[in-house]
CSV table of C-alpha atoms in Angstrom, one decimal:
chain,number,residue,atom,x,y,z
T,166,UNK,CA,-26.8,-34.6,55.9
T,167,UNK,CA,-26.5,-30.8,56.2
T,168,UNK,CA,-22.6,-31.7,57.2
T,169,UNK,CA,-22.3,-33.7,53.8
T,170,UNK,CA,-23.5,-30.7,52.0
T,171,UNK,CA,-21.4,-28.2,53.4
T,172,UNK,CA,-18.5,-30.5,52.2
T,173,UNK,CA,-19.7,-30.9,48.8
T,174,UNK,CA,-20.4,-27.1,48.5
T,175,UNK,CA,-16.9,-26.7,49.7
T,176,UNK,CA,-15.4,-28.8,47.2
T,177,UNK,CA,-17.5,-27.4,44.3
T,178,UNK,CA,-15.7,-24.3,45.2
T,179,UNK,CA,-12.5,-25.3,45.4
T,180,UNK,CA,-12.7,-27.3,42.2
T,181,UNK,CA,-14.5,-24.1,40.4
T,182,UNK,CA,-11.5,-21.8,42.0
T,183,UNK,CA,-9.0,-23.6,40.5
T,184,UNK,CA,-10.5,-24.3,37.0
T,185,UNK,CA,-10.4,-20.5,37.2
T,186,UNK,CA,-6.8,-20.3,37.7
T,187,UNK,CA,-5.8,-22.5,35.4
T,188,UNK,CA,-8.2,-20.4,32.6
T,189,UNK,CA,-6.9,-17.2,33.9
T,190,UNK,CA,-5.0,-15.4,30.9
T,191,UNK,CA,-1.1,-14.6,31.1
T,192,UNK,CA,-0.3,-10.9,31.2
T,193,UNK,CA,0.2,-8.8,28.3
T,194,UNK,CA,4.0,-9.4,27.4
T,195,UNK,CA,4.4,-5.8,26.7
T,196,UNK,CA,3.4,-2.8,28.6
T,197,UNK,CA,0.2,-1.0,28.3
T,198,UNK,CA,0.9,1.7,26.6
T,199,UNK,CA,2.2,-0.2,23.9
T,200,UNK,CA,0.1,-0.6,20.5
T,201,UNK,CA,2.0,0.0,17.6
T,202,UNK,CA,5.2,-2.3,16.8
T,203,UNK,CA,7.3,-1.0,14.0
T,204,UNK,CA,9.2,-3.3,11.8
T,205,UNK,CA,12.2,-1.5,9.4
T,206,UNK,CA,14.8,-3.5,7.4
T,207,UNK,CA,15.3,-4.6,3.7
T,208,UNK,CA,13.5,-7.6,1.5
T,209,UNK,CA,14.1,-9.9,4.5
T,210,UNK,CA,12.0,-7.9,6.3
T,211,UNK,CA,9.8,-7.1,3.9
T,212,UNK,CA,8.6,-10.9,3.2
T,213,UNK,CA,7.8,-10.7,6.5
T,214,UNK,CA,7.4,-14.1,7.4
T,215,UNK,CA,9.5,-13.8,10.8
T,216,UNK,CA,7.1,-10.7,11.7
T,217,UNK,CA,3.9,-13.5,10.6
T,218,UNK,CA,5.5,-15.8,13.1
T,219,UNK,CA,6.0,-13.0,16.1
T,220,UNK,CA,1.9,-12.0,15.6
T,221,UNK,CA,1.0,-15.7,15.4
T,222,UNK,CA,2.9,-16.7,18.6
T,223,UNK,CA,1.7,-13.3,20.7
T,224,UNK,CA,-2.0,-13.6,19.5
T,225,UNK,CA,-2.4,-17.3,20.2
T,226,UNK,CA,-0.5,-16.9,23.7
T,227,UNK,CA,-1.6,-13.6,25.1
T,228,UNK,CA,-5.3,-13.2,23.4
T,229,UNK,CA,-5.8,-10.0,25.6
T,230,UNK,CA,-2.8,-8.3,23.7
T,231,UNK,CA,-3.8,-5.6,21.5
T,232,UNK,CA,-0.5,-4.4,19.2
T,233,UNK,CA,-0.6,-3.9,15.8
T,234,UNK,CA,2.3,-5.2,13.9
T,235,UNK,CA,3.3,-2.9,11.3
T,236,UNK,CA,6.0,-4.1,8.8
T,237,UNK,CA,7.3,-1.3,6.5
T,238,UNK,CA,10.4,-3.2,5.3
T,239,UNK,CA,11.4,-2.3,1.7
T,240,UNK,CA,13.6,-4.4,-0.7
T,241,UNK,CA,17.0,-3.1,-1.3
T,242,UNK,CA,17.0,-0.8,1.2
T,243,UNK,CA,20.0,0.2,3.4
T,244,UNK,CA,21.1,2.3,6.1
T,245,UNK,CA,24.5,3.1,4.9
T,246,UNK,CA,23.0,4.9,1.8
T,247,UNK,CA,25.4,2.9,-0.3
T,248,UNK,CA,24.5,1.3,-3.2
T,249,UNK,CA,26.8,-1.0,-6.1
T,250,UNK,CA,27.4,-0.1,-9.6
T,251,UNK,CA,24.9,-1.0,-11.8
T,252,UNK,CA,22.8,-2.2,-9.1
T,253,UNK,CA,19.6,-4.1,-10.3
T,254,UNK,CA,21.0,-4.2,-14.2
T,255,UNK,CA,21.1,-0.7,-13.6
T,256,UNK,CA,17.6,0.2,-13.0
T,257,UNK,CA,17.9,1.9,-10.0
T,258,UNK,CA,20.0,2.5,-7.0
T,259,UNK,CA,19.4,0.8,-3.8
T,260,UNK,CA,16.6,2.9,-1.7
T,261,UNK,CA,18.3,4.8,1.2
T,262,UNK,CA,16.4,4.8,4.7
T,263,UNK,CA,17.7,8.1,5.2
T,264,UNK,CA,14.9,9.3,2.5
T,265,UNK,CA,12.1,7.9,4.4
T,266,UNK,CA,12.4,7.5,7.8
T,267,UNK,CA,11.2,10.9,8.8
T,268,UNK,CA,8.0,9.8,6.5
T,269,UNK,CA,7.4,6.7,8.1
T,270,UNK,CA,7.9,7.7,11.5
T,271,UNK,CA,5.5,10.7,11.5
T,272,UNK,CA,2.5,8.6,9.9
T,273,UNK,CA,3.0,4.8,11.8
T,274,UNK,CA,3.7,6.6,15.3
T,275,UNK,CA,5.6,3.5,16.5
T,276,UNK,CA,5.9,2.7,20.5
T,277,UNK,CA,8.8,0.0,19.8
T,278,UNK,CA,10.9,-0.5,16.6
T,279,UNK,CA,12.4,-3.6,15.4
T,280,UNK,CA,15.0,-2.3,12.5
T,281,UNK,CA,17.0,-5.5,10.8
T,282,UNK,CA,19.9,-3.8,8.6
T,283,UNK,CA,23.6,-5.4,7.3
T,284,UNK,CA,22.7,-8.0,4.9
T,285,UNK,CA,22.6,-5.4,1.6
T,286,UNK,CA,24.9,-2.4,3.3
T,287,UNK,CA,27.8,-4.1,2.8
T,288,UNK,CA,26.9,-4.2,-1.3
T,289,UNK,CA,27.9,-7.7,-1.0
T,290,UNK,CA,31.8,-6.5,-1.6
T,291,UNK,CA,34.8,-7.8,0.9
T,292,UNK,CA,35.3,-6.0,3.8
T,293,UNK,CA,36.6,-2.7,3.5
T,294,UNK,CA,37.0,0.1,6.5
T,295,UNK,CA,35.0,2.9,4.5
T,296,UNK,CA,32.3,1.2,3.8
T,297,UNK,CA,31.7,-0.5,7.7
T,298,UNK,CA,32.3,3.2,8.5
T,299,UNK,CA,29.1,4.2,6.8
T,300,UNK,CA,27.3,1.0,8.2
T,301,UNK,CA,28.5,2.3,11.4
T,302,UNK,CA,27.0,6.0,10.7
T,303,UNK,CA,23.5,4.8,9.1
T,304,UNK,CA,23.0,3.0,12.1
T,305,UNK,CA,23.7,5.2,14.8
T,306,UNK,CA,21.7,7.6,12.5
T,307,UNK,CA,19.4,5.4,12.6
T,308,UNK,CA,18.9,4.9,16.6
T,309,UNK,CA,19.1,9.1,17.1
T,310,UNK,CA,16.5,9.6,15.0
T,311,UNK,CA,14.3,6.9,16.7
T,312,UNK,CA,15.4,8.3,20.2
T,313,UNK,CA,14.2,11.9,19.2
T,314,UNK,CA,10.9,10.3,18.0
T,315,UNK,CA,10.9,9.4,21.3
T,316,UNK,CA,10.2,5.7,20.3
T,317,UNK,CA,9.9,3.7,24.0
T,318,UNK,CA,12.3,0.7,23.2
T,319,UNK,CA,14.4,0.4,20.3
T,320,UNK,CA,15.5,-3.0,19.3
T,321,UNK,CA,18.4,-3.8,16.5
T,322,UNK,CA,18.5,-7.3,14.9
T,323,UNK,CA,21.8,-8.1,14.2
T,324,UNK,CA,21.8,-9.2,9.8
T,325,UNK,CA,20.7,-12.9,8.8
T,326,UNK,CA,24.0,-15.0,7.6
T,327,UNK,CA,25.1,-15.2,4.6
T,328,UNK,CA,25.8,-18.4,2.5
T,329,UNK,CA,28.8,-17.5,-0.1
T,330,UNK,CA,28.2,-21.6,-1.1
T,331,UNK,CA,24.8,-20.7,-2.8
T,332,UNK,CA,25.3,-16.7,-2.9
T,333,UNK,CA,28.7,-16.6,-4.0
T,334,UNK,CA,30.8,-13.0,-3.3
T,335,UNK,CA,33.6,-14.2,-1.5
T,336,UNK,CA,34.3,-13.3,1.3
T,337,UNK,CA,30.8,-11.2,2.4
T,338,UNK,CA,29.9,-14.0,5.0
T,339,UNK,CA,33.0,-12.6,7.2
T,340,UNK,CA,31.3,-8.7,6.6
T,341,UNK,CA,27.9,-9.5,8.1
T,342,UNK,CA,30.2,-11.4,11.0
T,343,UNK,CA,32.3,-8.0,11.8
T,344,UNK,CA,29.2,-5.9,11.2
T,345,UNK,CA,27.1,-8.4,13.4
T,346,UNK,CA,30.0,-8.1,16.2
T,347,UNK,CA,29.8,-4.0,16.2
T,348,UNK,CA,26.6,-4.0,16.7
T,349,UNK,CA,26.8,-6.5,19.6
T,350,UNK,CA,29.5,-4.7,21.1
T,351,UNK,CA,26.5,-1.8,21.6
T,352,UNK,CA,25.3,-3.6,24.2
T,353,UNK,CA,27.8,-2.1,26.5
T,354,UNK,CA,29.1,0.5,24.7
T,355,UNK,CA,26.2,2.3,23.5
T,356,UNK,CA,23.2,0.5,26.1
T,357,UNK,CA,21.6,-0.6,22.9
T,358,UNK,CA,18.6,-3.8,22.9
T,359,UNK,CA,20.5,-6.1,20.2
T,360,UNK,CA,18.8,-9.2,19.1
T,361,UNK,CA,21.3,-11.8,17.6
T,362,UNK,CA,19.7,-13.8,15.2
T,363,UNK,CA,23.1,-13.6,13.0
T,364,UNK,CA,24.8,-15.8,15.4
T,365,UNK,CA,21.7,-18.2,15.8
T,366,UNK,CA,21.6,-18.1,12.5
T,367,UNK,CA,25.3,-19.1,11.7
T,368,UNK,CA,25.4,-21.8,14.4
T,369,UNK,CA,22.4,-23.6,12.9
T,370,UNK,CA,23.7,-23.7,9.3
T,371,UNK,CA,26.8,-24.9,10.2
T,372,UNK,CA,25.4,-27.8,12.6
T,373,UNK,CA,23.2,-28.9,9.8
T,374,UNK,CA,25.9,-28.0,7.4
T,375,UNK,CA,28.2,-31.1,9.3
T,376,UNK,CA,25.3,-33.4,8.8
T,377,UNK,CA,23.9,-32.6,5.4
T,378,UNK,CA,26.5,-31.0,3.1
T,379,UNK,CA,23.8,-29.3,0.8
T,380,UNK,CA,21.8,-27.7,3.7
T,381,UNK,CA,20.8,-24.1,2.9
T,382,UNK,CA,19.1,-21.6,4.7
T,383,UNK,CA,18.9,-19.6,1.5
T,384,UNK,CA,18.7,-21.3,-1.9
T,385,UNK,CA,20.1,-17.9,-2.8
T,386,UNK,CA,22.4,-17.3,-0.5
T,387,UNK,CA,20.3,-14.0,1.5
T,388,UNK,CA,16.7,-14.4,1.7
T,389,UNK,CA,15.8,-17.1,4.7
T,390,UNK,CA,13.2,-19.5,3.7
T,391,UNK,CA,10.8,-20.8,6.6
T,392,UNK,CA,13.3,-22.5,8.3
T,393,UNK,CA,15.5,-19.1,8.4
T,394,UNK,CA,12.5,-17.4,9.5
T,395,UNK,CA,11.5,-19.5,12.4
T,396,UNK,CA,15.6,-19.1,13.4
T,397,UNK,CA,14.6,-15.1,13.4
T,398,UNK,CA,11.3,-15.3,15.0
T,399,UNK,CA,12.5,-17.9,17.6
T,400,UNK,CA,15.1,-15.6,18.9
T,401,UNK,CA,13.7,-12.5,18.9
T,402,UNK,CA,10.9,-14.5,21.2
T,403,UNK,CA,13.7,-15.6,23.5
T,404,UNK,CA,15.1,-11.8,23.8
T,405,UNK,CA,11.5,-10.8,25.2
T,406,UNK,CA,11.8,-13.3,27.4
T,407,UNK,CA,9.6,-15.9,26.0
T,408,UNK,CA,11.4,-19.4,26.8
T,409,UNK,CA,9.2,-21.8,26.2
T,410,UNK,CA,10.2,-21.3,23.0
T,411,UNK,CA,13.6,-22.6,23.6
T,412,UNK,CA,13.0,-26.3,22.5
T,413,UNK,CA,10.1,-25.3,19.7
T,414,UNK,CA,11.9,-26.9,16.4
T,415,UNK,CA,9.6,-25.1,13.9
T,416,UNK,CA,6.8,-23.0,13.8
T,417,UNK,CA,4.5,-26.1,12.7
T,418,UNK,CA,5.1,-27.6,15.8
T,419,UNK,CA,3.2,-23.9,17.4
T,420,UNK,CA,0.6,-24.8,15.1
T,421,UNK,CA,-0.1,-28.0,15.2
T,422,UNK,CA,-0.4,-27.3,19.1
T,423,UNK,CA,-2.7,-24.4,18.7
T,424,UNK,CA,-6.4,-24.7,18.5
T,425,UNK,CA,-7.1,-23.8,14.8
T,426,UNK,CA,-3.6,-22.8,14.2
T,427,UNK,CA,-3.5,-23.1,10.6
T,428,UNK,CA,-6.7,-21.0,9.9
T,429,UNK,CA,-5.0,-18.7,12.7
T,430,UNK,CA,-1.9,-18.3,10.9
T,431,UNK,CA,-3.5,-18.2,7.1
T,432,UNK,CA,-5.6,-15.4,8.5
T,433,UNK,CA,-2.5,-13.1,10.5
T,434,UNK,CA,-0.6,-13.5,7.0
T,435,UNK,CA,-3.3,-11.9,5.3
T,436,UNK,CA,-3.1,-9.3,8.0
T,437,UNK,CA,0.8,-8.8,7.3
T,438,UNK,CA,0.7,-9.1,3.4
T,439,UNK,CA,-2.8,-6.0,3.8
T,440,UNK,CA,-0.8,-4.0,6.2
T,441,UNK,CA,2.6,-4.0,4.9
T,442,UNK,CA,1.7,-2.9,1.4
T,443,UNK,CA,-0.8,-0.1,2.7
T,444,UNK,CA,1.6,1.3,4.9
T,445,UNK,CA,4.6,1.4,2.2
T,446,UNK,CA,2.2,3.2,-0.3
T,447,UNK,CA,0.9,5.3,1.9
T,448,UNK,CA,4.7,6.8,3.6
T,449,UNK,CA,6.0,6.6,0.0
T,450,UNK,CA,9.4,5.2,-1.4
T,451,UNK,CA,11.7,5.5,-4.3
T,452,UNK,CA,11.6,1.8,-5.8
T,453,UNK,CA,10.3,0.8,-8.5
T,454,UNK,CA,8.4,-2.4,-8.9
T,455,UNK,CA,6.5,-2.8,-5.7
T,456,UNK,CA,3.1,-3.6,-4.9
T,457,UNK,CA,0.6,-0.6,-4.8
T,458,UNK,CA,-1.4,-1.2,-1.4
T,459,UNK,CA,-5.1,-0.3,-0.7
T,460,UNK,CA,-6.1,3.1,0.9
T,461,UNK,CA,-4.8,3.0,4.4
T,462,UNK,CA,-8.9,3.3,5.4
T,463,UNK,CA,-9.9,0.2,3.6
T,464,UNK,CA,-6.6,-1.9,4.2
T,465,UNK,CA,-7.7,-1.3,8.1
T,466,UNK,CA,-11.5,-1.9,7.3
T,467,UNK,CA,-9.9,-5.2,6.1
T,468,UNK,CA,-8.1,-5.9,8.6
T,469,UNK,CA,-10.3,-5.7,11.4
T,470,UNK,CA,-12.7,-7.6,9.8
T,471,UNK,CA,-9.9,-10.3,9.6
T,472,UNK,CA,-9.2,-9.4,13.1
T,473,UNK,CA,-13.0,-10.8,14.6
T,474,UNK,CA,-12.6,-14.0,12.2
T,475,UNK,CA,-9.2,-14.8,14.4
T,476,UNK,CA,-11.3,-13.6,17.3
T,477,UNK,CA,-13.8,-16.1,17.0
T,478,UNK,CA,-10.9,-18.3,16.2
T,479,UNK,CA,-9.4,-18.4,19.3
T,480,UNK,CA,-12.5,-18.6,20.9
């Protein structure tokens, strides 16, 4: 009798050791001393909905991780400092990073940056070697100043294509190709971290492109609806080494697999949309027409309070 209970004990112990393994949490997917996660680019980034799906994924898989995502993209913007004639009927010129990146930096005191530039430095014109010359300077401008801000890892996105079929301006798909190519070419030249989601981008239009003539990724030509964003999200996943999501078609198929992943998601979006206004009032800009954000206090009293709800969540 004593013999049979030695065995059972033994197996209750086993059986509990290994439920514990397989409950044990997977490590934080960045490194400690990692909190803040600055996102920079133009009114893809701004809408955000890539950065929605990089918070969903890393909250739902690594519930340990605590990094604020801060998105402080601003529609328009460039890096080239270039801007068309008569831009926006003539209402204003295009905002120029160069005017507040110091500004930004200084107040979000980012550990990584994401910065997703191309798509409006080109002014949606042909190619033309002056013009890729001042791409060329606003981003290595760009990566100095992050360097002496002493930012830990810097990460460029290479632009999101360009459909001349439902954006017209001939000939600009083949300018966010060269511009795309540069900036992978930094890779070796430079040591730069480049994220293609151009090329993911490209090769996914044009394989759906074979099978469905009117496939878009853009009704407009530039801004990626959530098919485009998954695209962006997905491969910026894959560059940090996350491959599991190398067969994930869409980010419903992460949600329907998630335990309350659509009050999860509704919930991080809210995050984003307090966040990213907040932060843009509060480091300031020069155009017009955008939201006016809550005090940076009360949009992170919000947020935390939306923060326990997707605790509980995930619980």
């Amino acid at each position: 009798m004593k013999f049979r209970l030695n065995i059972l004990s033994l197996l209750i112990i086993l059986t509990t050791s290994y439920s514990l393994l397989g409950q044990q949490k997977k490590p934080n997917p960045f490194p400690s001393d990692v909190k803040r996660i600055l996102f920079l680019g133009n009114s893809i980034t701004y809408a955000g909905e890539y950065i929605t799906n990089l918070e969903f994924y890393f909250t739902t898989h690594y519930p340990e991780m605590k990094v604020e995502f801060i998105n402080a993209g601003l529609p328009s913007e460039t890096a080239s400092g270039l801007s068309e004639p008569g831009h926006a009927d003539g209402k204003f010129p295009r905002p120029d990073l160069h005017e507040r990146l110091a500004r930004v930096l200084k107040q979000t005191k980012p550990d990584w940056v994401f910065a997703c530039y191309g798509m409006n430095d080109g002014i949606y014109m042909p190619l033309d070697k002056e013009r890729f010359i001042k791409f060329k300077e606003g981003i290595n401008w760009l990566h100095d100043e992050l360097v002496k801000a002493r930012v830990k890892k810097i990460i460029l996105l290479t632009p999101p294509v360009f459909d001349e079929r439902k954006g017209g301006h001939s000939g600009y798909a083949q300018v966010l190709d060269v511009y795309s190519d540069w900036l992978l070419t930094q890779r070796d030249v430079a040591q730069w971290h480049v994220a293609d989601i151009h090329g993911a981008m490209k090769t996914y239009l044009e394989n759906q492109i074979e099978k469905d003539s009117t496939f878009a990724l853009a009704d407009d030509g530039v801004h990626p609806g959530k098919t485009g964003h998954w695209i962006m999200s997905k491969e910026i996943l894959l560059y940090l080494g996350e491959k599991n999501v190398d067969e994930v078609e869409s980010l419903s198929d992460l949600v329907i697999n998630t335990t309350n992943g659509d009050s999860i998601l509704q919930r991080v979006s809210q995050l984003q949309l307090i966040r990213k206004d907040a932060w843009l009032t509060r480091t300031g800009h020069l155009r017009p027409g955008m939201n006016t954000g809550l005090p940076l206090h009360k949009a992170k009293k919000k947020a935390r309070d939306i923060q326990k709800e997707i605790n509980l969540l995930r619980n």
